[in-house]
Amino acid sequence: MADSIIQIEKLDKTYKGGHQALKNVDLEIKRGEIFALLGPNGAGKTTLIGIICGLVRPTSGTVIADGHDIAKDFRKARSAIGLVPQELATDMFTTVWATIEFSRGLFGKAPNKKHLEKVLRDLSLWDKKDNKIATLSGGMKRRVLIAKALAHEPTILFLDEPTAGVDVELRREMWEMVRRLRESGVTIILTTHYIEEAEEMADRIGVINKGEIILVEDKHDLMRKLGQTQVTIVLKEPLTSLPHQLLTWPVTLSEDGTTLHLALKGESDDTEADATGLIKALAALNIDFKSVDMSRSSLEDIFVSLVAGDNQ
Amino acid sequence: MNWHAIRVIYAHELGRSIRTLFQSLATPVISTSLYFIVFGSAIGSQMGDVGGVSYGAFIIPGLVMLTLLTESTSNASFGIYLPRFTGTIYEVLSAPVSVLEVLAGYVGAAATKSVVLGCVILATARLFVPYEIVHPWATAGFLVLISVTFSLFGFVLGVWADGFEKLQAVPMLILSPLAFLGGTFYSIKMLPEAWQTVTLFNPVVYLVNGFRWAFYGQADVNVWISLGMTLVFLAVCLAIVAWIFKTGYRLRT
């Protein structure tokens, strides 16, 4: 069994107005993984992160972070956690260097110039260290927030919508950085709207909707179970019926006999092999075609179908 | 104890004052000088001694108190309101710090600034009026105690306020009037008897008189009562802060 770094049990949160943001949430995060928490707006992602980090008070339930109860042993639990919030909340008038020194001290660590220098260099912020935060671009401010979260050498890093409003290039850079962090042993939990991001980076994916965790699964398993490849082959000459040699594939012929549809489940590597197999079979049967079109369902489609199913 | 956290919060808050050092110091120095010119020299020259000291010297403790109350309150309230307003408070709330460390940092820095201002005003006053301090230790003690108490009060205000106007309203509309009516510029014995009784409900009376006793060895109110009332106010502020952190009032949802 993989060592778990966060254990959440029976977590409930009802806000003062009566809105129930989390309903009986159980969740386990494994040490060293990248976990992506997906969910529509208002699903409870930020509330869940807020509780683990100490910003939101749970109504009931327990959270253990790196072996420490977040309520009873809050100092040790919080020392292990770094949080990069969704909002670009920074102290505008201080310099980059001053703000990360502040963060390190706040989390109870003695000054360590070497570590802070490394953090800034890794985030390409070293040459900006003496700049006031107010003078930095949005993308740089986001990186400053990450630097602040890493200043005290946490073992768990929360990234709440890390690439919201970040351009494509910077997003790639950030993904690279997250991978490097994971290699250095940090467990990463990120929330995102961008399915692409989860698909690209996550080891496991959790889906939250209306305060309930509706699914937690290994990314590859999820793709295998729910991923689909649609292959559409437009034929030169219409067929009257499907040749029996093709019946081994899940293939259907359109009514006018001009188009073949193939729906394949599983991950892209397997389905591509299936699709090329079909094309080879067509060639062997001397059936000529005009075009082949392949489309893959993304995590987004999976996610939408999950959430839509849940909403019915 | 998370000493590093206290260190960085304290330094960060003092840094805020140092960035605006000129305004921080110039404002109280100029306003105190104005008070001395108007009340001390112009009007004071027409007045006799009050309680055995010249009128110019008599108003010094009150003037220092006036600045301490308003500066401590507004400084500490901005110190905690600003991160609430900009959202940077998330970091303090998610950090391994207890109430005590947060207070030591924020309130400590605000009180430090007030004590420095108090000393600057005393030095400025020396340029206008020669005065002697009878109980220097008690003076220092009251200076620190009142700075801390009203910085705590400011902290509470900064947590409670939901807009900048409230931050400014409390020092302007509540503290200044209380300070003016609390015997800053006069001895309450100068008032008609009925008003003397009303004045005793003004907490600032006790602060000003405690401070004045430390200066000149005499005041309208017994020094122990002054000290007691100051400590009561301190205890009330501490209780409210403890409640704020226990319930998460306006800090944690």
Coordinates of C-alpha atoms in Angstrom, one line a residue:
Chain A
M1 CA 0.0 0.0 0.0
A2 CA 1.3 3.4 -0.9
D3 CA 2.1 5.6 2.0
S4 CA -0.7 8.3 2.3
I5 CA 0.2 11.9 3.2
I6 CA -3.3 13.3 3.6
Q7 CA -6.2 11.5 5.1
I8 CA -9.6 13.2 5.0
E9 CA -12.5 11.5 6.9
K10 CA -16.1 12.4 7.0
L11 CA -15.5 16.1 6.3
D12 CA -18.5 18.3 6.3
K13 CA -18.7 22.0 5.9
T14 CA -21.9 24.1 6.2
Y15 CA -21.4 27.8 5.9
K16 CA -23.3 30.2 8.1
G17 CA -25.9 31.0 5.5
G18 CA -26.8 27.3 5.4
H19 CA -25.0 26.4 2.2
Q20 CA -23.5 23.0 2.5
A21 CA -20.2 23.2 0.7
L22 CA -18.8 19.7 1.5
K23 CA -20.8 16.6 2.3
N24 CA -19.1 13.7 4.1
V25 CA -15.9 13.9 2.1
D26 CA -13.4 11.0 2.4
L27 CA -10.2 11.3 0.5
E28 CA -6.7 10.0 0.7
I29 CA -3.7 11.6 -1.1
K30 CA -0.6 9.4 -1.6
R31 CA 2.8 10.6 -0.8
G32 CA 4.7 11.9 -3.8
E33 CA 1.8 12.0 -6.2
I34 CA 0.3 14.7 -8.3
F35 CA -3.4 14.8 -7.5
A36 CA -5.8 16.8 -9.6
L37 CA -9.1 17.9 -8.1
L38 CA -11.6 18.7 -10.8
G39 CA -15.0 20.2 -10.5
P40 CA -17.2 23.0 -11.8
N41 CA -17.3 26.4 -10.1
G42 CA -18.8 26.2 -6.6
A43 CA -18.2 22.5 -6.3
G44 CA -16.3 22.8 -3.1
K45 CA -12.7 22.6 -4.3
T46 CA -11.5 25.8 -2.7
T47 CA -13.4 25.0 0.5
L48 CA -11.7 21.6 0.7
I49 CA -8.3 23.1 0.3
G50 CA -9.2 25.9 2.7
I51 CA -10.0 23.5 5.4
I52 CA -6.8 21.5 5.0
C53 CA -4.7 24.7 5.0
G54 CA -6.5 26.3 8.0
L55 CA -8.4 29.1 6.3
V56 CA -11.8 27.5 6.7
R57 CA -13.2 25.8 9.8
P58 CA -14.7 22.4 9.2
T59 CA -18.2 21.7 10.6
S60 CA -17.2 18.2 11.3
G61 CA -14.7 15.5 10.3
T62 CA -11.0 15.0 10.5
V63 CA -8.0 15.8 8.4
I64 CA -4.5 14.3 8.9
A65 CA -1.7 16.0 7.0
D66 CA 1.7 14.4 7.0
G67 CA 0.8 12.5 10.2
H68 CA -0.6 15.4 12.1
D69 CA -4.2 16.3 12.9
I70 CA -4.9 19.8 11.4
A71 CA -6.9 20.8 14.5
K72 CA -5.1 19.2 17.4
D73 CA -1.6 19.5 16.1
F74 CA -2.0 22.5 13.8
R75 CA 1.6 23.7 14.0
K76 CA 3.2 20.6 12.7
A77 CA 0.4 20.0 10.1
R78 CA 0.6 23.5 8.7
S79 CA 4.4 23.5 8.7
A80 CA 4.2 20.7 6.2
I81 CA 1.9 22.5 3.8
G82 CA 2.4 25.2 1.3
L83 CA -0.5 27.0 -0.3
V84 CA -0.7 28.9 -3.6
P85 CA -4.1 30.6 -3.6
Q86 CA -6.3 31.3 -6.5
E87 CA -6.4 35.0 -6.1
L88 CA -3.2 37.0 -6.9
A89 CA -3.0 38.4 -3.4
T90 CA 0.4 39.9 -2.8
D91 CA 1.9 42.6 -0.7
M92 CA 2.4 45.2 -3.5
F93 CA 4.9 47.4 -1.8
T94 CA 7.5 44.9 -0.7
T95 CA 10.2 43.3 -2.8
V96 CA 10.2 39.7 -4.1
W97 CA 13.0 38.8 -1.7
A98 CA 11.4 40.5 1.3
T99 CA 8.1 38.7 0.8
I100 CA 9.7 35.2 0.5
E101 CA 11.8 35.9 3.6
F102 CA 8.6 36.8 5.3
S103 CA 6.9 33.6 4.3
R104 CA 9.8 31.5 5.4
G105 CA 9.8 33.1 8.9
L106 CA 6.1 33.0 9.2
F107 CA 6.2 29.2 8.9
G108 CA 8.7 29.0 11.6
K109 CA 11.9 28.5 9.7
A110 CA 15.2 30.2 10.3
P111 CA 16.5 32.4 7.4
N112 CA 18.2 30.4 4.7
K113 CA 19.4 32.5 1.8
K114 CA 20.6 29.4 -0.2
H115 CA 17.2 27.8 -0.2
L116 CA 15.4 31.0 -1.1
E117 CA 17.9 31.7 -3.9
K118 CA 17.2 28.2 -5.3
V119 CA 13.5 28.7 -5.2
L120 CA 13.7 32.0 -7.0
R121 CA 16.1 30.6 -9.6
D122 CA 13.9 27.6 -10.2
L123 CA 11.0 29.9 -10.9
S124 CA 13.1 32.3 -13.1
L125 CA 12.5 35.1 -10.6
W126 CA 16.1 35.5 -9.4
D127 CA 16.8 38.7 -11.5
K128 CA 13.5 40.2 -10.1
K129 CA 14.4 39.6 -6.5
D130 CA 14.9 43.3 -5.7
N131 CA 11.8 44.4 -7.6
K132 CA 8.7 45.6 -5.9
I133 CA 5.9 43.1 -6.5
A134 CA 3.6 45.8 -7.8
T135 CA 5.9 46.2 -10.8
L136 CA 5.7 42.6 -11.9
S137 CA 3.4 41.1 -14.5
G138 CA 0.5 38.8 -13.6
G139 CA 2.4 35.7 -14.5
M140 CA 5.4 36.7 -12.4
K141 CA 3.1 37.5 -9.5
R142 CA 1.7 34.0 -9.7
R143 CA 5.2 32.7 -9.6
V144 CA 6.0 34.9 -6.6
L145 CA 3.0 33.2 -4.8
I146 CA 4.5 29.8 -5.6
A147 CA 7.9 31.0 -4.3
K148 CA 6.2 32.1 -1.1
A149 CA 4.6 28.7 -0.7
L150 CA 7.9 26.9 -1.3
A151 CA 9.9 29.2 1.0
H152 CA 9.5 27.0 4.1
E153 CA 10.2 23.7 2.3
P154 CA 6.8 22.1 2.5
T155 CA 6.2 18.4 1.8
I156 CA 2.7 19.1 0.5
L157 CA 1.9 21.8 -2.0
F158 CA -1.6 23.0 -2.9
L159 CA -2.0 24.8 -6.1
D160 CA -5.5 26.3 -6.4
E161 CA -6.1 27.0 -10.1
P162 CA -2.4 27.6 -10.8
T163 CA -2.7 28.4 -14.4
A164 CA -5.9 30.5 -14.4
G165 CA -5.2 33.5 -16.6
V166 CA -1.7 32.4 -17.5
D167 CA -0.5 32.3 -21.1
V168 CA 0.3 29.0 -22.9
E169 CA 4.0 29.3 -22.7
L170 CA 4.0 30.1 -19.0
R171 CA 1.6 27.3 -18.4
R172 CA 4.0 24.8 -20.0
E173 CA 6.8 26.2 -17.8
M174 CA 4.7 25.9 -14.7
W175 CA 3.9 22.2 -15.6
E176 CA 7.6 21.6 -15.9
M177 CA 8.2 23.2 -12.6
V178 CA 5.5 21.1 -10.9
R179 CA 7.1 17.9 -12.3
R180 CA 10.5 19.0 -11.0
L181 CA 9.0 19.6 -7.6
R182 CA 7.4 16.2 -7.5
E183 CA 10.8 14.7 -8.4
S184 CA 12.2 16.4 -5.4
G185 CA 9.6 14.6 -3.3
V186 CA 6.9 17.1 -2.8
T187 CA 3.3 15.9 -3.0
I188 CA 1.2 18.2 -5.2
I189 CA -2.6 18.7 -5.1
L190 CA -3.9 21.0 -7.7
T191 CA -7.4 22.2 -8.6
T192 CA -8.1 23.1 -12.1
H193 CA -10.8 23.9 -14.7
Y194 CA -8.4 23.0 -17.5
I195 CA -8.9 19.3 -18.0
E196 CA -5.9 19.4 -20.3
E197 CA -3.8 20.3 -17.3
A198 CA -5.0 17.3 -15.3
E199 CA -4.6 15.0 -18.3
E200 CA -1.0 16.3 -18.8
M201 CA 0.2 16.2 -15.2
A202 CA -1.9 14.2 -12.7
D203 CA -1.2 10.7 -11.5
R204 CA -4.7 10.5 -10.0
I205 CA -7.8 12.5 -10.6
G206 CA -10.6 13.3 -8.2
V207 CA -13.9 14.8 -9.3
I208 CA -15.9 16.9 -6.9
N209 CA -19.4 18.1 -7.6
K210 CA -21.9 19.8 -5.3
G211 CA -19.6 19.1 -2.3
E212 CA -19.3 15.4 -2.9
I213 CA -16.3 13.5 -4.2
I214 CA -18.0 11.5 -7.0
L215 CA -14.9 9.8 -8.3
V216 CA -11.2 9.2 -7.5
E217 CA -9.2 7.2 -10.0
D218 CA -5.8 6.7 -11.5
K219 CA -5.7 8.9 -14.6
H220 CA -4.8 6.0 -16.9
D221 CA -7.6 3.8 -15.5
L222 CA -10.0 6.6 -15.9
M223 CA -9.0 7.1 -19.5
R224 CA -9.2 3.4 -20.1
K225 CA -12.6 3.1 -18.6
L226 CA -14.2 6.2 -20.0
G227 CA -11.9 7.4 -22.8
Q228 CA -13.3 6.9 -26.3
T229 CA -11.9 7.2 -29.8
Q230 CA -14.3 7.8 -32.6
V231 CA -13.0 6.8 -36.1
T232 CA -15.0 7.9 -39.1
I233 CA -14.0 6.4 -42.5
V234 CA -15.7 7.9 -45.6
L235 CA -15.7 5.3 -48.4
K236 CA -15.3 5.9 -52.1
E237 CA -18.0 3.4 -53.1
P238 CA -21.0 2.8 -50.9
L239 CA -21.3 -0.7 -49.4
T240 CA -24.6 -2.6 -49.2
S241 CA -23.6 -4.4 -46.0
L242 CA -20.7 -4.9 -43.7
P243 CA -18.2 -7.5 -44.9
H244 CA -18.1 -10.3 -42.3
Q245 CA -14.3 -9.8 -42.0
L246 CA -15.0 -6.5 -40.3
L247 CA -17.4 -7.8 -37.7
T248 CA -14.6 -8.3 -35.2
W249 CA -14.4 -4.6 -34.8
P250 CA -17.2 -2.5 -33.1
V251 CA -17.9 -0.9 -36.4
T252 CA -21.2 0.3 -37.9
L253 CA -22.1 1.3 -41.4
S254 CA -24.2 4.3 -42.1
E255 CA -27.6 3.9 -43.8
D256 CA -26.4 5.1 -47.2
G257 CA -23.5 2.8 -47.0
T258 CA -20.8 5.5 -47.5
T259 CA -19.5 5.9 -44.0
L260 CA -18.0 3.5 -41.4
H261 CA -18.1 4.4 -37.7
L262 CA -15.8 2.8 -35.2
A263 CA -16.1 3.5 -31.5
L264 CA -13.2 2.3 -29.4
K265 CA -12.9 2.4 -25.7
G266 CA -9.6 2.7 -23.8
E267 CA -6.4 4.6 -23.8
S268 CA -5.2 6.2 -27.0
D269 CA -2.3 3.7 -27.6
D270 CA -4.6 0.7 -27.7
T271 CA -7.3 2.4 -29.7
E272 CA -4.8 3.6 -32.3
A273 CA -3.7 0.0 -32.8
D274 CA -7.3 -1.0 -33.3
A275 CA -8.0 1.8 -35.8
T276 CA -4.9 1.0 -37.9
G277 CA -5.9 -2.7 -37.8
L278 CA -9.3 -1.8 -39.3
I279 CA -7.7 0.3 -42.0
K280 CA -5.4 -2.6 -42.9
A281 CA -8.4 -4.9 -43.1
L282 CA -10.1 -2.5 -45.4
A283 CA -7.1 -2.3 -47.7
A284 CA -6.9 -6.1 -47.7
L285 CA -10.6 -6.2 -48.8
N286 CA -9.8 -3.7 -51.5
I287 CA -12.3 -1.2 -50.1
D288 CA -11.1 2.2 -51.0
F289 CA -11.8 5.3 -48.8
K290 CA -11.7 9.1 -49.2
S291 CA -10.9 10.2 -45.7
V292 CA -10.2 9.0 -42.2
D293 CA -11.1 11.1 -39.2
M294 CA -10.1 10.2 -35.6
S295 CA -11.3 12.1 -32.6
R296 CA -10.5 11.3 -29.0
S297 CA -12.6 12.2 -26.0
S298 CA -10.7 14.3 -23.6
L299 CA -11.0 14.2 -19.8
E300 CA -13.2 17.1 -20.4
D301 CA -15.8 15.0 -22.1
I302 CA -15.5 12.4 -19.4
F303 CA -15.8 15.1 -16.7
V304 CA -18.9 16.7 -18.4
S305 CA -20.6 13.3 -18.7
L306 CA -19.9 12.5 -15.1
V307 CA -21.1 15.8 -13.8
A308 CA -24.1 15.9 -16.1
G309 CA -25.0 12.3 -15.0
D310 CA -24.7 13.4 -11.4
N311 CA -26.9 16.4 -11.9
Q312 CA -29.8 14.5 -13.4
Chain B
M1 CA 6.5 29.4 20.3
N2 CA 7.1 30.4 16.7
W3 CA 9.7 33.1 17.3
H4 CA 10.5 33.4 13.6
A5 CA 6.9 34.3 12.8
I6 CA 6.9 37.1 15.5
R7 CA 10.1 38.4 14.1
V8 CA 9.0 38.6 10.5
I9 CA 5.5 40.0 11.2
Y10 CA 7.0 42.6 13.5
A11 CA 9.7 43.6 11.0
H12 CA 7.2 43.6 8.2
E13 CA 4.8 45.9 10.1
L14 CA 7.6 48.3 11.2
G15 CA 8.8 48.3 7.6
R16 CA 5.5 49.7 6.6
S17 CA 6.0 52.6 9.0
I18 CA 9.6 53.1 7.9
R19 CA 8.5 53.4 4.3
T20 CA 6.3 56.3 5.3
L21 CA 8.7 57.6 7.9
F22 CA 8.3 61.2 7.0
Q23 CA 4.5 61.2 7.3
S24 CA 4.6 59.0 10.3
L25 CA 6.8 61.5 12.2
A26 CA 6.0 64.8 10.6
T27 CA 2.3 64.7 11.2
P28 CA 2.4 64.3 15.0
V29 CA 5.3 66.7 15.3
I30 CA 3.5 69.4 13.3
S31 CA 0.2 68.9 15.0
T32 CA 1.8 68.9 18.5
S33 CA 3.7 72.1 17.7
L34 CA 0.4 73.7 16.5
Y35 CA -1.3 72.7 19.8
F36 CA 1.6 74.2 21.7
I37 CA 1.6 77.5 19.8
V38 CA -2.2 77.9 20.1
F39 CA -2.9 76.4 23.6
G40 CA 0.5 76.6 25.2
S41 CA 1.7 80.0 24.1
A42 CA -1.3 82.1 22.8
I43 CA -4.0 80.9 25.3
G44 CA -1.7 79.5 27.9
S45 CA -0.1 82.9 28.6
Q46 CA -3.5 84.2 29.6
M47 CA -4.0 81.3 32.0
G48 CA -2.7 80.7 35.5
D49 CA -1.1 77.5 36.8
V50 CA -3.1 74.4 36.9
G51 CA -2.4 72.0 39.8
G52 CA 0.9 73.8 40.5
V53 CA 2.3 73.6 36.9
S54 CA 2.1 76.1 34.1
Y55 CA -0.7 75.5 31.6
G56 CA 1.8 74.8 28.8
A57 CA 3.3 72.0 30.9
F58 CA -0.1 70.8 32.1
I59 CA -1.3 69.9 28.6
I60 CA 1.8 67.8 27.6
P61 CA 0.6 64.5 29.0
G62 CA -2.8 65.0 27.4
L63 CA -1.3 65.8 24.1
V64 CA 0.9 62.8 24.2
M65 CA -2.1 60.7 25.1
L66 CA -4.2 62.2 22.3
T67 CA -1.5 61.0 19.8
L68 CA -1.0 57.7 21.4
L69 CA -4.7 56.8 21.3
T70 CA -5.3 57.8 17.7
E71 CA -1.9 56.6 16.3
S72 CA -2.0 53.2 18.1
T73 CA -5.5 52.6 17.0
S74 CA -5.1 53.6 13.4
N75 CA -1.8 51.9 13.0
A76 CA -2.8 48.6 14.4
S77 CA -6.1 48.6 12.6
F78 CA -4.5 49.3 9.2
G79 CA -1.9 46.6 9.9
I80 CA -4.5 43.9 10.1
Y81 CA -7.1 45.4 7.8
L82 CA -4.8 45.8 4.9
P83 CA -4.0 42.1 4.5
R84 CA -7.7 41.4 4.9
F85 CA -8.5 43.8 2.2
T86 CA -5.8 42.7 -0.3
G87 CA -6.3 39.0 0.6
T88 CA -2.7 38.4 1.8
I89 CA -4.1 37.4 5.2
Y90 CA -4.4 33.9 3.8
E91 CA -0.8 33.4 4.5
V92 CA -1.0 34.3 8.2
L93 CA -4.1 32.2 8.6
S94 CA -2.5 29.2 7.0
A95 CA 0.8 29.5 9.0
P96 CA 1.7 27.6 12.1
V97 CA 1.1 30.6 14.4
S98 CA -1.0 31.0 17.4
V99 CA -3.0 34.1 18.5
L100 CA -0.1 35.1 20.8
E101 CA 2.4 35.2 18.0
V102 CA 0.1 37.1 15.6
L103 CA -0.6 39.6 18.4
A104 CA 3.0 40.0 19.4
G105 CA 3.9 40.8 15.8
Y106 CA 1.1 43.1 14.8
V107 CA 0.3 44.7 18.1
G108 CA 4.0 44.8 19.1
A109 CA 4.9 46.7 16.0
A110 CA 2.0 49.2 16.3
A111 CA 2.8 49.8 19.9
T112 CA 6.5 50.3 19.2
K113 CA 5.7 53.0 16.7
S114 CA 3.4 54.7 19.2
V115 CA 6.1 54.7 21.9
V116 CA 8.5 56.2 19.5
L117 CA 6.0 58.9 18.5
G118 CA 5.3 59.5 22.2
C119 CA 9.0 60.2 22.8
V120 CA 9.2 62.4 19.7
I121 CA 6.3 64.5 21.0
L122 CA 7.9 64.7 24.4
A123 CA 11.1 66.0 22.8
T124 CA 9.1 68.4 20.6
A125 CA 7.3 69.7 23.7
R126 CA 10.6 70.4 25.3
L127 CA 11.3 73.0 22.6
F128 CA 8.2 74.9 23.8
V129 CA 7.9 74.3 27.5
P130 CA 10.5 73.4 30.1
Y131 CA 9.2 70.5 32.1
E132 CA 10.4 67.9 34.6
I133 CA 9.1 64.4 34.9
V134 CA 8.5 63.4 38.5
H135 CA 8.2 59.6 37.9
P136 CA 10.1 58.7 34.8
W137 CA 9.6 54.9 35.2
A138 CA 5.9 55.3 35.7
T139 CA 5.8 57.6 32.7
A140 CA 7.6 55.0 30.6
G141 CA 5.3 52.3 32.0
F142 CA 2.1 54.2 31.1
L143 CA 3.4 55.1 27.7
V144 CA 4.0 51.4 26.9
L145 CA 0.9 50.1 28.6
I146 CA -1.4 52.6 26.8
S147 CA 0.3 52.0 23.5
V148 CA -0.2 48.3 23.8
T149 CA -3.8 48.6 25.0
F150 CA -4.8 50.9 22.1
S151 CA -2.9 48.9 19.6
L152 CA -4.9 45.9 20.7
F153 CA -8.0 48.0 20.4
G154 CA -6.9 48.9 16.9
F155 CA -6.4 45.3 16.1
V156 CA -10.0 44.5 17.1
L157 CA -11.1 47.5 15.0
G158 CA -9.2 46.3 12.0
V159 CA -10.7 42.8 12.2
W160 CA -14.2 44.2 12.7
A161 CA -14.1 47.0 10.0
D162 CA -15.5 46.1 6.6
G163 CA -14.4 49.3 4.9
F164 CA -11.8 52.0 5.1
E165 CA -14.3 54.6 6.2
K166 CA -14.9 52.6 9.4
L167 CA -11.2 52.5 10.1
Q168 CA -11.0 56.2 10.0
A169 CA -14.4 56.9 11.7
V170 CA -13.5 55.3 15.0
P171 CA -10.3 57.3 15.7
M172 CA -11.9 60.5 14.3
L173 CA -15.4 60.2 15.7
I174 CA -14.9 58.3 18.9
L175 CA -11.4 58.5 20.2
S176 CA -10.6 62.2 19.4
P177 CA -13.8 63.5 21.1
L178 CA -13.2 61.2 24.1
A179 CA -9.6 62.5 24.3
F180 CA -10.6 66.1 24.0
L181 CA -13.4 65.7 26.6
G182 CA -11.2 63.6 28.8
G183 CA -9.2 66.4 30.4
T184 CA -6.5 66.7 27.8
F185 CA -6.5 70.5 27.9
Y186 CA -8.1 71.1 31.3
S187 CA -8.4 69.7 34.7
I188 CA -11.8 68.1 35.2
K189 CA -12.0 70.1 38.4
M190 CA -12.6 73.1 36.3
L191 CA -16.0 71.7 35.2
P192 CA -19.3 72.2 37.0
E193 CA -19.9 69.3 39.4
A194 CA -22.6 67.5 37.3
W195 CA -20.2 67.4 34.3
Q196 CA -17.4 66.1 36.5
T197 CA -19.6 63.1 37.3
V198 CA -20.4 62.6 33.6
T199 CA -16.7 62.8 32.8
L200 CA -15.9 60.0 35.1
F201 CA -17.6 57.7 32.6
N202 CA -15.1 58.7 29.9
P203 CA -12.3 56.1 30.0
V204 CA -9.8 58.5 28.6
V205 CA -10.0 60.6 31.8
Y206 CA -8.2 57.8 33.6
L207 CA -5.5 57.4 31.0
V208 CA -4.7 61.1 30.9
N209 CA -4.7 61.4 34.6
G210 CA -2.6 58.4 35.2
F211 CA -0.1 59.8 32.8
R212 CA -0.3 63.2 34.3
W213 CA 0.4 61.8 37.7
A214 CA 3.5 60.1 36.4
F215 CA 4.6 63.5 35.0
Y216 CA 3.8 65.8 37.9
G217 CA 3.1 63.6 40.8
Q218 CA -0.6 64.8 41.0
A219 CA -3.8 64.4 39.0
D220 CA -7.6 64.6 39.2
V221 CA -7.9 60.9 39.7
N222 CA -6.0 58.5 42.0
V223 CA -3.2 56.9 40.1
W224 CA -4.2 53.4 41.2
I225 CA -7.7 53.9 39.9
S226 CA -6.2 55.2 36.6
L227 CA -3.9 52.1 36.4
G228 CA -6.8 49.8 37.3
M229 CA -9.1 51.3 34.6
T230 CA -6.3 51.0 32.0
L231 CA -5.8 47.4 32.9
V232 CA -9.5 46.7 32.7
F233 CA -9.6 48.2 29.2
L234 CA -6.6 46.1 28.2
A235 CA -8.3 43.0 29.6
V236 CA -11.5 43.7 27.6
C237 CA -9.5 44.1 24.4
L238 CA -7.6 40.9 25.1
A239 CA -10.9 39.0 25.7
I240 CA -12.3 40.3 22.4
V241 CA -9.2 39.2 20.6
A242 CA -9.3 35.8 22.2
W243 CA -13.0 35.5 21.1
I244 CA -12.1 36.6 17.6
F245 CA -9.6 33.8 17.2
K246 CA -11.7 31.2 18.9
T247 CA -14.7 31.8 16.6
G248 CA -12.7 32.9 13.6
Y249 CA -14.8 36.1 13.4
R250 CA -14.3 37.8 10.1
L251 CA -11.0 35.9 9.7
R252 CA -11.9 32.3 9.1
T253 CA -15.1 31.3 7.4

